[in-house]
Short mmCIF file of C-alpha atoms in Angstrom, two decimals:
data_model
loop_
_atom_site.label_atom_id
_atom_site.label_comp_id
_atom_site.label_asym_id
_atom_site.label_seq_id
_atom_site.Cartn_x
_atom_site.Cartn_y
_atom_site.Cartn_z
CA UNK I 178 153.47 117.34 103.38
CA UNK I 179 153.71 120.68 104.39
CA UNK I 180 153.65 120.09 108.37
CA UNK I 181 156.37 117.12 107.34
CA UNK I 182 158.35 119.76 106.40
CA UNK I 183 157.87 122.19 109.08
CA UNK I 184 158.33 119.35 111.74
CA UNK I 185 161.56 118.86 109.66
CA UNK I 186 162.99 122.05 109.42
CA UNK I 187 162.27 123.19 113.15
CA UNK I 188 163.94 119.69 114.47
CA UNK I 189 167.02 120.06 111.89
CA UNK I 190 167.29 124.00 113.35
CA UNK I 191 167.05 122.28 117.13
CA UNK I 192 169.33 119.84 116.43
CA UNK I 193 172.38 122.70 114.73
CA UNK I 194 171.66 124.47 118.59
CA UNK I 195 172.45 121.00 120.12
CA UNK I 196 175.69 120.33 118.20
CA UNK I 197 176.42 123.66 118.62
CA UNK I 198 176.16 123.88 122.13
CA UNK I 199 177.43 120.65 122.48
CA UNK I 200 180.88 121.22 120.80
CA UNK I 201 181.70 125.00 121.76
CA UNK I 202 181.52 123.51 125.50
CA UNK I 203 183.22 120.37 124.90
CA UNK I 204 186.56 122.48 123.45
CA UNK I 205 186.38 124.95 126.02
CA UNK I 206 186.87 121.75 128.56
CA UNK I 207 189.43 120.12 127.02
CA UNK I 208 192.86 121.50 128.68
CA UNK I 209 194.81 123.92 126.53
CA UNK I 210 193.59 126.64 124.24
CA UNK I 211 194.04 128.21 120.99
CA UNK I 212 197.15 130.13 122.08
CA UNK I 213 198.69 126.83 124.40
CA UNK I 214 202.28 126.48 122.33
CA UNK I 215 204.96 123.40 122.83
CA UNK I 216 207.36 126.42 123.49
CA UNK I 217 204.51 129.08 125.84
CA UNK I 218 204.27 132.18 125.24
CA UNK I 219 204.99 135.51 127.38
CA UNK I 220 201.90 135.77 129.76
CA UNK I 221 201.41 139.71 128.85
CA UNK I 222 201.53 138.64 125.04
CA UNK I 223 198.84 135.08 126.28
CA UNK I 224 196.63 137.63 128.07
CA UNK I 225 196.48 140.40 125.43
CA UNK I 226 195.35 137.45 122.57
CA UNK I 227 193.09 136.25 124.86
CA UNK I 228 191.93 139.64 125.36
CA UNK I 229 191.12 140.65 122.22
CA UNK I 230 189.48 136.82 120.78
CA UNK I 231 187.32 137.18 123.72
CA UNK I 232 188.62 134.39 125.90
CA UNK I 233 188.91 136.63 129.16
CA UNK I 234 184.90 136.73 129.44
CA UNK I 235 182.92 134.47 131.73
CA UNK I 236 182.16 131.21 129.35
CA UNK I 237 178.49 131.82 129.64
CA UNK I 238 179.24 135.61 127.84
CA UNK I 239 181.17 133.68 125.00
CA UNK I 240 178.52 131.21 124.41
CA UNK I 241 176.29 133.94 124.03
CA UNK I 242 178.08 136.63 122.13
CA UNK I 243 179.23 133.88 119.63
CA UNK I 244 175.54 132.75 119.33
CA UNK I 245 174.62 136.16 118.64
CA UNK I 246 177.21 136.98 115.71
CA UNK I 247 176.31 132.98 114.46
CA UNK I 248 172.49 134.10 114.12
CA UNK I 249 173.77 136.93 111.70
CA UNK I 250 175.95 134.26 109.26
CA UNK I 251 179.12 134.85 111.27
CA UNK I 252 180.98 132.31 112.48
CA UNK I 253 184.25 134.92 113.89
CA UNK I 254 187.67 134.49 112.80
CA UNK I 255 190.34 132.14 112.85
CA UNK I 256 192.11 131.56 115.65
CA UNK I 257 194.60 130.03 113.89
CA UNK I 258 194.83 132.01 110.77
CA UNK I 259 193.75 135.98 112.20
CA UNK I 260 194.16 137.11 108.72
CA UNK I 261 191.28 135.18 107.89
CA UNK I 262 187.47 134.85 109.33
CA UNK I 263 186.27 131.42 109.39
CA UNK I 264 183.48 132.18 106.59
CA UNK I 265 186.63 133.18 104.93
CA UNK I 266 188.54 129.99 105.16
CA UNK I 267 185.20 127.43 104.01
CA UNK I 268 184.58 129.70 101.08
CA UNK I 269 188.08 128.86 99.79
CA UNK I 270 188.07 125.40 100.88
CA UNK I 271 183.95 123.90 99.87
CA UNK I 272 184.99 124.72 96.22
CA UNK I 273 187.15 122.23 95.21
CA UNK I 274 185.86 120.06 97.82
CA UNK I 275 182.74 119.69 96.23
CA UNK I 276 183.98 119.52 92.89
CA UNK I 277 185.78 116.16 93.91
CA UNK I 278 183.38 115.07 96.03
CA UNK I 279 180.37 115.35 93.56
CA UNK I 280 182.18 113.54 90.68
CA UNK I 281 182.89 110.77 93.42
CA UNK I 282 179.10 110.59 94.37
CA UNK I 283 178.09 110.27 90.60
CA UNK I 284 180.41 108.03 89.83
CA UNK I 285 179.58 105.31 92.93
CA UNK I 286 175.41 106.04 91.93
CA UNK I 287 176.39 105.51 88.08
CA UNK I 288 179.16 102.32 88.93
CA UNK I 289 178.13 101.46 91.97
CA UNK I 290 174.59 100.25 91.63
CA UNK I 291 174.04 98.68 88.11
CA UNK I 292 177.19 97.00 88.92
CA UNK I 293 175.62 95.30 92.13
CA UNK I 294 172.15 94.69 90.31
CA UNK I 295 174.17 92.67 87.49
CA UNK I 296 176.09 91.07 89.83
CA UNK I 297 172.01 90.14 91.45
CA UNK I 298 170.71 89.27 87.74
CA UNK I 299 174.13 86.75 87.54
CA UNK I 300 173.91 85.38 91.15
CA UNK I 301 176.79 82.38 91.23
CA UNK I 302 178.39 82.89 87.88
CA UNK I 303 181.69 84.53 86.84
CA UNK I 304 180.65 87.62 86.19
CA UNK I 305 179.45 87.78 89.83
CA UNK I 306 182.19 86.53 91.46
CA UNK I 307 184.72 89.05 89.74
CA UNK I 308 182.10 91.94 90.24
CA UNK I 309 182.67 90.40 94.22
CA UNK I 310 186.09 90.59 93.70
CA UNK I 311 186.41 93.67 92.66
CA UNK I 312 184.03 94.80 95.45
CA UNK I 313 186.36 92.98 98.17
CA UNK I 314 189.07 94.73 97.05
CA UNK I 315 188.07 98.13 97.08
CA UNK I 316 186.45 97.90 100.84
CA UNK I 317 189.80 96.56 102.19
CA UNK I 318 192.24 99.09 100.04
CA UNK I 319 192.52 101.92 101.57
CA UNK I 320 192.21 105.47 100.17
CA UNK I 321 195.58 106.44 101.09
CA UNK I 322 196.51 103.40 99.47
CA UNK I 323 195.39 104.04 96.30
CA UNK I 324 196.12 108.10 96.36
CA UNK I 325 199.67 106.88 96.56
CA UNK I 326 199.54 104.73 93.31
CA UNK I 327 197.83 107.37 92.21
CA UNK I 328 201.01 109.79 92.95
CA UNK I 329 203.58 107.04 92.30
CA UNK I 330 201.92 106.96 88.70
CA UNK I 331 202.03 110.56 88.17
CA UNK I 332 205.60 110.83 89.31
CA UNK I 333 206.89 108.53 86.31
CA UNK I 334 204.42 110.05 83.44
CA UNK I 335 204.11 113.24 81.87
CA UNK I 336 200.35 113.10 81.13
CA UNK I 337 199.14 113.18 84.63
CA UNK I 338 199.77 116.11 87.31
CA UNK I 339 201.99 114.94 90.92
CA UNK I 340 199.07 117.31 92.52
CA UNK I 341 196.30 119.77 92.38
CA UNK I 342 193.42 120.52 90.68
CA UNK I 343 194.71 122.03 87.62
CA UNK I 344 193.90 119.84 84.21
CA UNK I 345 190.69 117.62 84.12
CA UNK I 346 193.02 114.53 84.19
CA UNK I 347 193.97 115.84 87.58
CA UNK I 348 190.73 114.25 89.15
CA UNK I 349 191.43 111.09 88.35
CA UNK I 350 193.23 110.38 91.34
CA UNK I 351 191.17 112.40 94.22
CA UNK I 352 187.99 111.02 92.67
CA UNK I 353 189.40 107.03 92.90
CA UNK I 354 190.47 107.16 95.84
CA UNK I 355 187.45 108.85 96.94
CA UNK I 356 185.09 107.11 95.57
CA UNK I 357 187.01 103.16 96.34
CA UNK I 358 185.24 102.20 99.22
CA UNK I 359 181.62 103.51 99.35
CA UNK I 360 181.63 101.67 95.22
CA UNK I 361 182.62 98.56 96.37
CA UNK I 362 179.89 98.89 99.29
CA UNK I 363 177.04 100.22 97.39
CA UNK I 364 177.68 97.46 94.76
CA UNK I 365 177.54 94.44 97.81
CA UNK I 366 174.80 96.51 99.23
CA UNK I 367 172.75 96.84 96.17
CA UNK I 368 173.74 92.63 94.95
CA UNK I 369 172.71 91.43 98.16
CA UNK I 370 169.38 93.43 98.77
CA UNK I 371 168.40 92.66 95.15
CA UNK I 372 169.10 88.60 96.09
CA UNK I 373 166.62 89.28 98.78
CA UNK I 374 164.02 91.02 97.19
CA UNK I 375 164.07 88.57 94.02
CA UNK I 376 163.12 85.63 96.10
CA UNK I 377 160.04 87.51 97.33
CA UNK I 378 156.66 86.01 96.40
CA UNK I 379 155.04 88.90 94.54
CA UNK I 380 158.48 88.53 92.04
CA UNK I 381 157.32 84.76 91.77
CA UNK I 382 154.05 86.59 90.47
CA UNK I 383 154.69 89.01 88.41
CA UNK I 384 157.15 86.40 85.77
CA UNK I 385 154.18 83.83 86.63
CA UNK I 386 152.05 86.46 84.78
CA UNK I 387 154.08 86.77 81.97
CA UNK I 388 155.24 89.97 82.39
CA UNK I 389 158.50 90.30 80.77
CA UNK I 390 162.17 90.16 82.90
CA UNK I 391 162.74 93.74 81.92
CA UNK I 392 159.50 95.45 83.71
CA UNK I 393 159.66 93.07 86.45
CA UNK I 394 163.26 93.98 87.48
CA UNK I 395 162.74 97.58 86.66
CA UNK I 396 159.32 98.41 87.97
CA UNK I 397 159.48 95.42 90.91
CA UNK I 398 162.30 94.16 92.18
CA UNK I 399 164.53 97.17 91.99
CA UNK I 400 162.70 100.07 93.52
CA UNK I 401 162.27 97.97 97.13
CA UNK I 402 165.92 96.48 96.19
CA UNK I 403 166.91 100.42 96.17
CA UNK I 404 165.36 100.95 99.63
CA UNK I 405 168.63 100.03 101.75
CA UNK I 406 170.97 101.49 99.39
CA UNK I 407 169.51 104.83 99.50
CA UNK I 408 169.46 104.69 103.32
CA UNK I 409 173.46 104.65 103.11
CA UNK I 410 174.07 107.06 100.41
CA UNK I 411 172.63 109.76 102.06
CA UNK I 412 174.85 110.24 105.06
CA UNK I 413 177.96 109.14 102.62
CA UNK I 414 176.90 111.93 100.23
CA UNK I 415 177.33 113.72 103.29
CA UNK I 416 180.55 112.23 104.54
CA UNK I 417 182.17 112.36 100.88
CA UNK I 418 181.17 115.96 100.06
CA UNK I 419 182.31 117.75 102.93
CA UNK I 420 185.54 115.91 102.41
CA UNK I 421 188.36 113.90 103.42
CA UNK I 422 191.68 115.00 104.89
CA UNK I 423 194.13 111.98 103.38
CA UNK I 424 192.48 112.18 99.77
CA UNK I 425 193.16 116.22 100.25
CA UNK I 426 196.40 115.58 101.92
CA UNK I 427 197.79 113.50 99.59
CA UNK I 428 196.74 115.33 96.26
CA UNK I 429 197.62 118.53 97.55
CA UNK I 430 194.18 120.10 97.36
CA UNK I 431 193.10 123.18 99.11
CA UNK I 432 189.66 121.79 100.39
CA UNK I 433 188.00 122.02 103.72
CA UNK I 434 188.51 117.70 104.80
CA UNK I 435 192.43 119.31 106.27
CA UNK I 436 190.21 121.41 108.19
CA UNK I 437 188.78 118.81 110.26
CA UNK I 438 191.47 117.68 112.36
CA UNK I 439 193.85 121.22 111.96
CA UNK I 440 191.28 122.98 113.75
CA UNK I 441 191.28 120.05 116.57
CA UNK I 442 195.01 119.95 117.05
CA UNK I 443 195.24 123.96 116.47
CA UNK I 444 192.31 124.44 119.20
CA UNK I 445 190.98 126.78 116.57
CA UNK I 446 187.46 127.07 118.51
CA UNK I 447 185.79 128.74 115.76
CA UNK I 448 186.75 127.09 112.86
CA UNK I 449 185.93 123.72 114.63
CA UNK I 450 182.63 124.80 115.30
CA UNK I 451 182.18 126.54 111.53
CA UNK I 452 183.70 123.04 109.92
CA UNK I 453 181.14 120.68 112.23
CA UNK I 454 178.43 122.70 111.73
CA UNK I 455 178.66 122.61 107.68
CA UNK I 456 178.76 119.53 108.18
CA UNK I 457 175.80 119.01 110.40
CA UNK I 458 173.38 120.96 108.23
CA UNK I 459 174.82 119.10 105.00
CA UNK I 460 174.26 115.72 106.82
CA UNK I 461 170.79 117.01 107.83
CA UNK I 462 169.86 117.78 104.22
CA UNK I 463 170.96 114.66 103.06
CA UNK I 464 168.88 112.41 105.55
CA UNK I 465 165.27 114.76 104.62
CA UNK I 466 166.06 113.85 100.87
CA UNK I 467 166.55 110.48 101.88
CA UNK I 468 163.07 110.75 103.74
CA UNK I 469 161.24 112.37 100.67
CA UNK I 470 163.25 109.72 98.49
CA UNK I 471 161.49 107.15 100.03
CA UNK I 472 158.11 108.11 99.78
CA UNK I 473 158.74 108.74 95.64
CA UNK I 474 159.90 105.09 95.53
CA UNK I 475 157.46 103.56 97.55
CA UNK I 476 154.36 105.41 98.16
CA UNK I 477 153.49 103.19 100.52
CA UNK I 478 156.13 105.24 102.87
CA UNK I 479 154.65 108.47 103.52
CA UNK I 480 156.67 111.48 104.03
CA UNK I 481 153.97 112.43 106.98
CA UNK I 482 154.65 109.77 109.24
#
């Protein structure tokens, strides 16, 4: 266990160099730079920015110096935004980005799965073809779709807010439209890798033995049925928590998702590299508790190999 987790840790901390690497290079190629305007500006006032970000050094000297200061937490300041340092900017922004993002996870684990496992348990019946339905429908909806309703809704009652964060009620929306898509999958997901497991032979066994429908879902069928599901929640934990820009967008909340494609279209080097990094390690995290779920589920899958 413990050399799983060193072999872990020391390939999660190669990979962050890779990424890295990978994307301060790949934005330095790309033509234009953090201070390229529709309308240019003065070269004196071009050079003097450049100047004093850094940008007038060899490349190989700004690799360096901003591995350096990114060994001692700092990930340098906005290009964008100089009044504010990119540790700055996530601070504000993972806040209320989590707090969305969390209530979305919990409520696609809590919805999500029993919903699919019913849906299993009543193969072919009504209540399986509207849990199907209802499934269908939230995979081809889009979130943008449904933050609008959302808005269109709050714009002819009193009791919900247009926007924000500001009243519990005010989650309602973000969380939705969050949460639509990955629910509807997780509940096929779950319904259809339940199906498969329930026809196994050792299922045929254990209600030949009398064992009662109860333990043999429960301590059977739905701990392998799990197996698949848990493979995609990880990396949508991942995806959902570090946020989206529409669902942020369109509820007017000050998370970090608006980050991810400002800082592409700004050029904001740093902040690009600060947001894909977060979410590197995040989605790294989420894929070794995937790997140490596995082996709690099924011992059979051990964490060491």
């Amino acid at each position: 266990m413990h050399r799983f987790f060193i072999r872990k840790t020391l390939f999660s901390i190669l990979t962050l160099l890779i990424v890295v690497t990978l994307v301060f290079f790949m934005l330095r190629a790309i033509p234009g730079g953090p201070f390229t305007r529709e309308k240019p500006l003065p070269e004196a006032t071009r050079e003097r920015l450049e100047e004093a970000y850094g940008l007038n050094e060899p490349l190989m000297v700004q690799y360096f110096t901003y591995m350096g200061n990114l060994f001692t937490g700092d990930l340098g300041p906005s290009f964008r935004k100089p009044a504010y340092s990119v540790n700055e900017l996530l601070a504000t922004g993972i806040p209320q980005t989590f707090q969305i993002g969390l209530l979305a996870v919990i409520v696609i684990i809590v919805v999500g799965i029993p919903l699919g496992v019913i849906s299993a348990l009543k193969a072919n019946t009504y209540i399986d073809y509207g849990v199907m339905i209802l499934a269908t429908v939230g995979i081809t909806v889009p979130s943008f779709v449904i933050g609008s309703l959302f808005i269109l809704l709050a714009q002819n009652t009193s009791w919900m807010p247009v926007g924000g964060l500001t009243q519990p009620i005010s989650y309602l929306g973000p969380v939705v439209a969050l949460s639509g898509y990955s629910l509807a999958f997780v509940s096929r997901l779950t319904r259809s890798s339940m199906l498969e497991v329930l026809r196994q032979d050792y299922i045929r066994t254990a209600r030949a033995k009398g064992l009662s429908e109860s333990k043999v879902i429960f301590k059977h069928a739905l701990k392998n049925g799990l197996i698949p599901v848990i493979t995609y929640i990880g990396p949508m934990i991942a995806a959902i928590m570090t946020g989206s820009f529409v669902v942020e967008r369109i509820f007017v909340i000050n998370g970090i998702g608006k980050y991810f494609t400002e800082s592409i279209g700004a050029r904001d080097y740093t902040l690009v590299i600060g947001v894909t990094l977060f979410y590197a390690s995040f989605y790294i995290i989420m894929v070794l508790l995937v790997d140490l779920a596995y082996s709690i589920i099924d011992p059979r899958i051990r964490v060491s190999k």
